Coordinates of C-alpha atoms and ligand atoms in Angstrom, one line a residue:
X1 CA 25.7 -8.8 0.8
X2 CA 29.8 -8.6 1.0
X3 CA 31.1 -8.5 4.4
X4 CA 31.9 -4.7 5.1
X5 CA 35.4 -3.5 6.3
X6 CA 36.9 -0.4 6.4
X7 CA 39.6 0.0 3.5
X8 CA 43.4 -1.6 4.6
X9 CA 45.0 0.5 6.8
X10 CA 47.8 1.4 4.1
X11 CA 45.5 3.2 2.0
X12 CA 43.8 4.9 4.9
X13 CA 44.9 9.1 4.7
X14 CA 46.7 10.3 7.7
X15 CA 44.0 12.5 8.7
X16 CA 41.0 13.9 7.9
X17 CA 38.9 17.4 8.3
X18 CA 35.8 19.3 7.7
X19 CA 36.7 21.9 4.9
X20 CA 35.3 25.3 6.8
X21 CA 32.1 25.1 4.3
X22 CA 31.7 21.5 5.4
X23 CA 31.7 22.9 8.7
X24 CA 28.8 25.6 8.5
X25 CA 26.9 22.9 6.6
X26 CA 27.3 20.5 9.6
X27 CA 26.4 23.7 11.7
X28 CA 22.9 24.0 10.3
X29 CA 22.0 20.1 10.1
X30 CA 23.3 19.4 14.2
X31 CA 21.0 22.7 14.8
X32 CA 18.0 21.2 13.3
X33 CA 18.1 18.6 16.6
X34 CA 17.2 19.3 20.0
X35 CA 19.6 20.1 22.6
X36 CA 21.6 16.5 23.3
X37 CA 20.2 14.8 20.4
X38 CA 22.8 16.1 17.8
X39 CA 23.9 12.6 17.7
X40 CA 20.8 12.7 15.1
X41 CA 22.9 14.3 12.7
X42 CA 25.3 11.3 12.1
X43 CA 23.9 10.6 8.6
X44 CA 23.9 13.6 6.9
X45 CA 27.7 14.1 8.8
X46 CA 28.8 10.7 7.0
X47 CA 27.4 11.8 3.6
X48 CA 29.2 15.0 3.7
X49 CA 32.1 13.5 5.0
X50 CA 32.1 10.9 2.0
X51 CA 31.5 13.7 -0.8
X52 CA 34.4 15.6 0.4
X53 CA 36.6 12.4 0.4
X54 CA 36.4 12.2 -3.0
X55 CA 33.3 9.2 -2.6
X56 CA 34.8 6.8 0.0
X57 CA 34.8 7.2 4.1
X58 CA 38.4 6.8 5.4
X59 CA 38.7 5.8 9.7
X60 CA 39.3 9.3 9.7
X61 CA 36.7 10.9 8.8
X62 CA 35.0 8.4 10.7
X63 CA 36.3 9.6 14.0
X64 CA 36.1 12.8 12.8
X65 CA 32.3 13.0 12.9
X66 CA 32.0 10.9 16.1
X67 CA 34.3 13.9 18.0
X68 CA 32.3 16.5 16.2
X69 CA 28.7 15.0 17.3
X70 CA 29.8 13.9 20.6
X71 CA 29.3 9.7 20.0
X72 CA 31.2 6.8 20.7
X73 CA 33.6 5.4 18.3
X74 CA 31.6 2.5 18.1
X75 CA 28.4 4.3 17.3
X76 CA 29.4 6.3 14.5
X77 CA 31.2 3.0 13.2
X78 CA 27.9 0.6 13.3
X79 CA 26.3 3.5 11.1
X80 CA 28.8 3.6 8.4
X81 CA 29.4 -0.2 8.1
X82 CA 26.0 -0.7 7.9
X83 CA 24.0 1.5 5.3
X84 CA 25.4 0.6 2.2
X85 CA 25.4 4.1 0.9
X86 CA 28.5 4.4 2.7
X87 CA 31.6 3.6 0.3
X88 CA 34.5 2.0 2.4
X89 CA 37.1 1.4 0.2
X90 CA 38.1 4.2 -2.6
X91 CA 35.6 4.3 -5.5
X92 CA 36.1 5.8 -9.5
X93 CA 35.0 9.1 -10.3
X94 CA 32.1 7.4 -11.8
X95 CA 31.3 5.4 -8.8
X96 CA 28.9 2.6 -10.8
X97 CA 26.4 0.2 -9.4
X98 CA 25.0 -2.2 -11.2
X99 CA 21.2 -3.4 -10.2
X100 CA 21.2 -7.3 -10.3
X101 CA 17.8 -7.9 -8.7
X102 CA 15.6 -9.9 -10.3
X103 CA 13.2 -7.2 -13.3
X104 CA 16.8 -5.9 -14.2
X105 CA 18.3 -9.5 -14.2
X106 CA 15.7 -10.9 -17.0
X107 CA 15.6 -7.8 -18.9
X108 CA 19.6 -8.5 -19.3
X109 CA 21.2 -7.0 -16.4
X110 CA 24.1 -10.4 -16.7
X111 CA 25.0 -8.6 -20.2
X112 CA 25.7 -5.0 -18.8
X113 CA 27.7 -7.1 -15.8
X114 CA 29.8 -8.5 -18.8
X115 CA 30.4 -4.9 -20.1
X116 CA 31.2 -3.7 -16.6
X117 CA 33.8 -6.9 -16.2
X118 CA 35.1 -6.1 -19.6
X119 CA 35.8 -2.3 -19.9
X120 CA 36.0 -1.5 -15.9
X121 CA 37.0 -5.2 -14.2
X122 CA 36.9 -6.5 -11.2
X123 CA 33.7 -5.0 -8.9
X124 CA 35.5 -3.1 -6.1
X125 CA 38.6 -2.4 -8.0
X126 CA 39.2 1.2 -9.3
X127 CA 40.3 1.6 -13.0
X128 CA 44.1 2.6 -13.4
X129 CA 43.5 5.8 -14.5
X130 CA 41.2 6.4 -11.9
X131 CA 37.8 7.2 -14.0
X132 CA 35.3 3.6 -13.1
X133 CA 34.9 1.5 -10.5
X134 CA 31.6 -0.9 -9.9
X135 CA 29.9 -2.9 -7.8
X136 CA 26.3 -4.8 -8.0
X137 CA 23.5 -3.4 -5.6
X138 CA 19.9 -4.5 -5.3
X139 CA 17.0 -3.3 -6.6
X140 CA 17.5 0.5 -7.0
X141 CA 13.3 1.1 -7.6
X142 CA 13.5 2.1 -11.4
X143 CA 12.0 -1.8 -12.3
X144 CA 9.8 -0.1 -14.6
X145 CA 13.2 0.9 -16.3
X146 CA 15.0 -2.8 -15.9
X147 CA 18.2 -2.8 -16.7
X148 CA 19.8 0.1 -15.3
X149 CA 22.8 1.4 -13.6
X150 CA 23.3 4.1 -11.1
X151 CA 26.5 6.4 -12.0
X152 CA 27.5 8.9 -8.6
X153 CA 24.1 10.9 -8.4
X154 CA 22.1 10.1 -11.7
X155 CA 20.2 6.7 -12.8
X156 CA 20.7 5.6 -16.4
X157 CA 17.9 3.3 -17.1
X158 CA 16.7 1.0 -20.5
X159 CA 20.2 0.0 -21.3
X160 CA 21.3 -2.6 -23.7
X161 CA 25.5 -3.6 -24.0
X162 CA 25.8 -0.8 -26.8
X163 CA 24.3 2.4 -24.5
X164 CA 25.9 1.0 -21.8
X165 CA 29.6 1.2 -23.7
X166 CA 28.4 4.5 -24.8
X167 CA 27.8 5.9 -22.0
X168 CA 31.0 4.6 -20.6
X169 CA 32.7 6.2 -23.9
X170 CA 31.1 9.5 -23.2
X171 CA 32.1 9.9 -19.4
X172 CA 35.6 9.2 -19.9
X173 CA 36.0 11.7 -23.1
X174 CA 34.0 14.5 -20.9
X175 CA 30.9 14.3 -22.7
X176 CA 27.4 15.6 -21.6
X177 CA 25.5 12.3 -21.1
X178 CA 21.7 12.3 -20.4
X179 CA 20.3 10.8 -16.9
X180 CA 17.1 8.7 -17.6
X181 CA 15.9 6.5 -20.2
X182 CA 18.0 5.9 -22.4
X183 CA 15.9 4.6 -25.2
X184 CA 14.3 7.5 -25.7
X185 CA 11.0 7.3 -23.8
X186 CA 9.8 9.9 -21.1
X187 CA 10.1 8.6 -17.4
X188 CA 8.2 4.9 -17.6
X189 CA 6.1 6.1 -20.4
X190 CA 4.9 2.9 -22.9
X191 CA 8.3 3.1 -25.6
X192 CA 5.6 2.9 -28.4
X193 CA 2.2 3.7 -29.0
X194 CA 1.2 6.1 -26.4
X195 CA -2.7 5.8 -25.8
X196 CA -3.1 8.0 -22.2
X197 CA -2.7 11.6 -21.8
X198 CA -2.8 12.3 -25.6
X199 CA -5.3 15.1 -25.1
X200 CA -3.8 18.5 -26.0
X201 CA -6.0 20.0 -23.9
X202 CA -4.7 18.4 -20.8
X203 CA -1.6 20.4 -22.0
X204 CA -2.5 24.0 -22.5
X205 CA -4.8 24.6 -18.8
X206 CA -8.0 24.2 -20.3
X207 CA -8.9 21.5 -18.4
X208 CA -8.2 23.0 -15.0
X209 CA -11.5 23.7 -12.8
X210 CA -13.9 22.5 -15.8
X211 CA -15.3 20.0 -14.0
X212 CA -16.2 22.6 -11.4
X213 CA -18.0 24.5 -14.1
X214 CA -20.0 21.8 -15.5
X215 CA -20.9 20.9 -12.0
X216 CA -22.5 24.5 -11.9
X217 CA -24.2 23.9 -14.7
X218 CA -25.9 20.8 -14.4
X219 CA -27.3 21.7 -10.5
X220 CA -28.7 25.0 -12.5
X221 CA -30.0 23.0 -14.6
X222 CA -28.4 25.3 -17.3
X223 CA -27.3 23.0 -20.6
X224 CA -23.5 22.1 -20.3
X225 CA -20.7 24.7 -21.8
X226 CA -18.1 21.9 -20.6
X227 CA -16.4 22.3 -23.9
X228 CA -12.8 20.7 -23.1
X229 CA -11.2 18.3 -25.5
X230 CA -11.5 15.9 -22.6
X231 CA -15.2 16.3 -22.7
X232 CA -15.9 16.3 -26.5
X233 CA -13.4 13.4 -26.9
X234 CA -15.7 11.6 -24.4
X235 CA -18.7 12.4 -25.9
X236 CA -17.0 11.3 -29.3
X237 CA -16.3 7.8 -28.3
X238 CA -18.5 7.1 -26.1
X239 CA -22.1 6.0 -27.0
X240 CA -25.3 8.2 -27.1
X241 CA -27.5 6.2 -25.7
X242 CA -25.7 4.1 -23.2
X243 CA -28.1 1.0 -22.4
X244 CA -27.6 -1.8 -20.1
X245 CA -26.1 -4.7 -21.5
X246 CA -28.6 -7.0 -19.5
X247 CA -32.1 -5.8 -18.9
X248 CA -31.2 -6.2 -15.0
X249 CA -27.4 -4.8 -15.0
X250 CA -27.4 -2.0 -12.4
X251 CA -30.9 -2.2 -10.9
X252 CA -31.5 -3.9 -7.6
X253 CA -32.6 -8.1 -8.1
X254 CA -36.0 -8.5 -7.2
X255 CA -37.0 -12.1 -6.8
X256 CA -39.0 -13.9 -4.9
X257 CA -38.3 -15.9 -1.9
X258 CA -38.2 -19.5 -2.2
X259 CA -39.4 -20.4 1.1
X260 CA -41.5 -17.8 3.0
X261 CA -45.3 -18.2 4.6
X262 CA -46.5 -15.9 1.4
X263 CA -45.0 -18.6 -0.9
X264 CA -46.5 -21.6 1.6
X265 CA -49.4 -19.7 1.2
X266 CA -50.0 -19.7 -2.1
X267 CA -49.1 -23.4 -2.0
X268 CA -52.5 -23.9 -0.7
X269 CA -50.8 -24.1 3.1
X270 CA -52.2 -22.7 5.8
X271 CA -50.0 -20.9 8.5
X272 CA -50.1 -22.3 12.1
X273 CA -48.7 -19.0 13.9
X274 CA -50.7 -15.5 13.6
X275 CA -47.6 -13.7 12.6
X276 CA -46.9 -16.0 9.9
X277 CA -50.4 -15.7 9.1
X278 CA -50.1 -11.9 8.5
X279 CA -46.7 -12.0 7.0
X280 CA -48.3 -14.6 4.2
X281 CA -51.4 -12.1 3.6
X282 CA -48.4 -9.5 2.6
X283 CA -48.5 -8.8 -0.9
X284 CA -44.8 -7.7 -0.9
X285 CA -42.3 -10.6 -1.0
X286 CA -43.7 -12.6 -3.6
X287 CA -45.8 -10.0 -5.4
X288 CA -49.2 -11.8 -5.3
X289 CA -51.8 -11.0 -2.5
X290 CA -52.7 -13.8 -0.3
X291 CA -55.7 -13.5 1.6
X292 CA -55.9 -13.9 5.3
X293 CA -57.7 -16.6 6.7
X294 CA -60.3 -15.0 7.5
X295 CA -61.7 -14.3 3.8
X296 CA -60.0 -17.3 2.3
X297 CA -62.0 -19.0 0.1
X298 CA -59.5 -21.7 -0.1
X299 CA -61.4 -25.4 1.4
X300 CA -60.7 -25.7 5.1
X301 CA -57.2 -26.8 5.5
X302 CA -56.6 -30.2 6.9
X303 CA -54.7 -30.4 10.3
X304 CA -51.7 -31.1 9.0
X305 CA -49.5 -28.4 9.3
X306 CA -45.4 -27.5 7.7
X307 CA -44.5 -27.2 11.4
X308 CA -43.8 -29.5 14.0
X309 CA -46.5 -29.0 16.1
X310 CA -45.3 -29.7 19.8
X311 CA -47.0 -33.1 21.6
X312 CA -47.9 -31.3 24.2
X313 CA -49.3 -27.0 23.3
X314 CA -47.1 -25.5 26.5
X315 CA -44.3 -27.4 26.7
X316 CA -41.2 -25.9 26.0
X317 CA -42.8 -21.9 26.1
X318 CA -42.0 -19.6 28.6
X319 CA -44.8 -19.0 31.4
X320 CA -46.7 -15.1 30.9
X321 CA -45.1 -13.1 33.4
X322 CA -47.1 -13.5 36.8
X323 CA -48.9 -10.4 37.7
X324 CA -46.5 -7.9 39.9
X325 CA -43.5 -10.1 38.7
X326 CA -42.0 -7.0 36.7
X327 CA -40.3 -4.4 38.3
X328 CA -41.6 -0.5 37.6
X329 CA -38.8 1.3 35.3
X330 CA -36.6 3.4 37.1
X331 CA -36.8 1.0 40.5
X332 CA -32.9 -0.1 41.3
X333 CA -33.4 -3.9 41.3
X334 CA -32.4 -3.6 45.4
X335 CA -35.5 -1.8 46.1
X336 CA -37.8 -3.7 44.0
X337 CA -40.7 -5.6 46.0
X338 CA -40.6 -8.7 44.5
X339 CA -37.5 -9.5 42.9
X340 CA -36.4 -12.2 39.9
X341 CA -34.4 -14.6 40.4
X342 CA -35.4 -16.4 37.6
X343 CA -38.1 -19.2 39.0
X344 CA -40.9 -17.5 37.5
X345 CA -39.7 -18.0 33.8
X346 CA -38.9 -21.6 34.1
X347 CA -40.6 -23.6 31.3
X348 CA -43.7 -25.3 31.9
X349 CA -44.2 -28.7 32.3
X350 CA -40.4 -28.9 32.6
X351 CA -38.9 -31.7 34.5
X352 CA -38.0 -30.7 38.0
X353 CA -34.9 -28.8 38.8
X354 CA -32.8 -32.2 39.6
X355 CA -30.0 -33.6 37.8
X356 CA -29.3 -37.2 36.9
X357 CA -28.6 -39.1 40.2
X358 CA -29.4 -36.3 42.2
X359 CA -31.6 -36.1 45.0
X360 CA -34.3 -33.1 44.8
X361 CA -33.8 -30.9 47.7
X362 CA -36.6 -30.4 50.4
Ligands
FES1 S1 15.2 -4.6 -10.1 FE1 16.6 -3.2 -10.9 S2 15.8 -1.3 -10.3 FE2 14.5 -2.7 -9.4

């Protein structure tokens, strides 16, 4: 990013003014602001001050805008020095800038620079007879396009050297040149071998609502009329019968569990907990039925169990609820009888409520 300065004070016009159109165009964009807040305007001031300078904002018309919108010097200066869409020094009458960023730089950007240093010179320097002057920019957002140049208004995009000479040749001698691609492709279109939107049909409004139709159609449960090029070109390449490339592809994986009472079960185990035992007489994990204990015909399982079982039954389950313990829903805990404080769920057979070193307190 160069350093920017307003142009040297010797080429700087003595003054500077709206034209009267200029003016009534100014009118309408300050009026599109809120009482006090036509300072908004500055940018679109700036940009109509440049095109009527011939492409370049002198001091002048830099102070004109601040007096016309009301804003410090200062103000209206830290705008145009900063956006780099302002020009501050005099420009050609094709103002070019070159992108240099990094998709125009491999697809030969340095080569249209040598062009540019060749027929128009130095970047910032206006050609004697007035027509060219360049600089290099960023990325201008035509990648797709790398290399390209922007000239005044218009992008010119897919340049090699030769179209870029041309196109210099044809601007000077007042020729009609061609904004875009200059290759010969549409917009960002593939140059060769164009595969998408091939469809005629897509063209000539067919295909507009059809989908609406065959929607229709099919929750009638009347046959399909869709009879668009897009549809019969679908049905063409696509196959009849479309199956699953894998007997599973698209259905939900059923398999069973690895470890589950069910599977234990059928081990020959014999769950320790009820709910385990009724969870391994379900035929629906594993797909096998497993009867309960009750009708097993299995031998009498031994008492060794896939659990721990605890040393002693109790200890470490939380006591039943004592009787009168539980507060009736709806009673605010104030007003409860006998309220919780926790006590009554302690674990049985836990140690008493001391701590290491502790005393208990009486
Ligand atoms: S890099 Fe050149 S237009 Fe984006």
């Amino acid at each position: 990013m160069a350093i920017r300065r307003l142009a040297p004070a010797e080429i700087q016009p003595a003054t500077f003014a709206f034209t009267e159109e200029n003016e009534r165009w100014l009118e309408k964009q300050v009026a599109k602001y809120p009482d006090g807040r036509q300072a908004s305007a500055v940018i679109p001031a700036l940009w109509q001050a440049q095109k009527q300078n011939g492409g370049w904002l002198p001091q002048k018309a830099i102070e004109a805008v601040a007096a016309r919108l009301g804003m410090p010097l200062i103000r209206v200066l830290e705008v145009a020095t900063f956006y780099t869409m302002f020009n501050l020094e005099p420009v050609g009458r094709y103002f070019i800038q070159l992108c240099g960023t990094v998709p125009c730089h491999v697809k030969g950007a340095l080569d249209l620079k040598q062009v540019l240093l060749d027929r128009v010179g130095d970047p910032h320097h206006v050609t004697t007879d007035g027509y060219f002057s360049w600089i290099e920019v960023e990325c201008l957002g035509a990648c797709c396009n790398a290399p390209m140049v922007q000239i005044n208004d218009d992008y010119f995009e897919d340049l090699t050297p030769d179209l870029l000479i041309k196109l210099l040749d044809d601007l000077k001698a007042g020729r009609e040149v061609k904004p875009g691609p200059q290759n010969g492709r549409v917009s960002s279109e593939p140059k060769d071998e164009v595969k998408t939107l091939t469809d005629p049909a897509l063209y000539d409004g067919s295909v507009v609502g059809s989908w609406r139709a065959r929607f229709k159609d099919e929750l009638s449960g009347a046959p399909s009329v869709a009879t668009t090029g897009e549809h019969q070109a679908a049905t063409a390449t696509g196959p009849g019968d479309p199956k699953a490339a894998k007997p599973d592809a698209g259905r939900p994986i059923e398999r069973p569990v690895a470890d589950t009472p069910a599977s234990r079960s059928a081990a020959g185990e014999t769950p320790v907990k009820p709910a385990d035992q009724a969870d391994a007489a379900r035929s629906d994990s594993t797909g096998a039925v497993y009867p309960g204990p009750e009708t097993s015909t299995r031998p009498q399982q031994s008492d060794k169990s896939y659990t721990v079982t605890p040393s002693k039954p109790e200890e470490g389950r939380v006591a039943a609820d004592a009787k009168g313990t539980t507060p009736v829903a709806g009673t605010p805990p104030s007003e409860t009888a006998d309220r919780r404080d926790g006590s009554d769920t302690k674990p049985v057979g836990s140690s008493p409520d001391v701590s290491p070193g502790v005393a208990p307190k009486e």
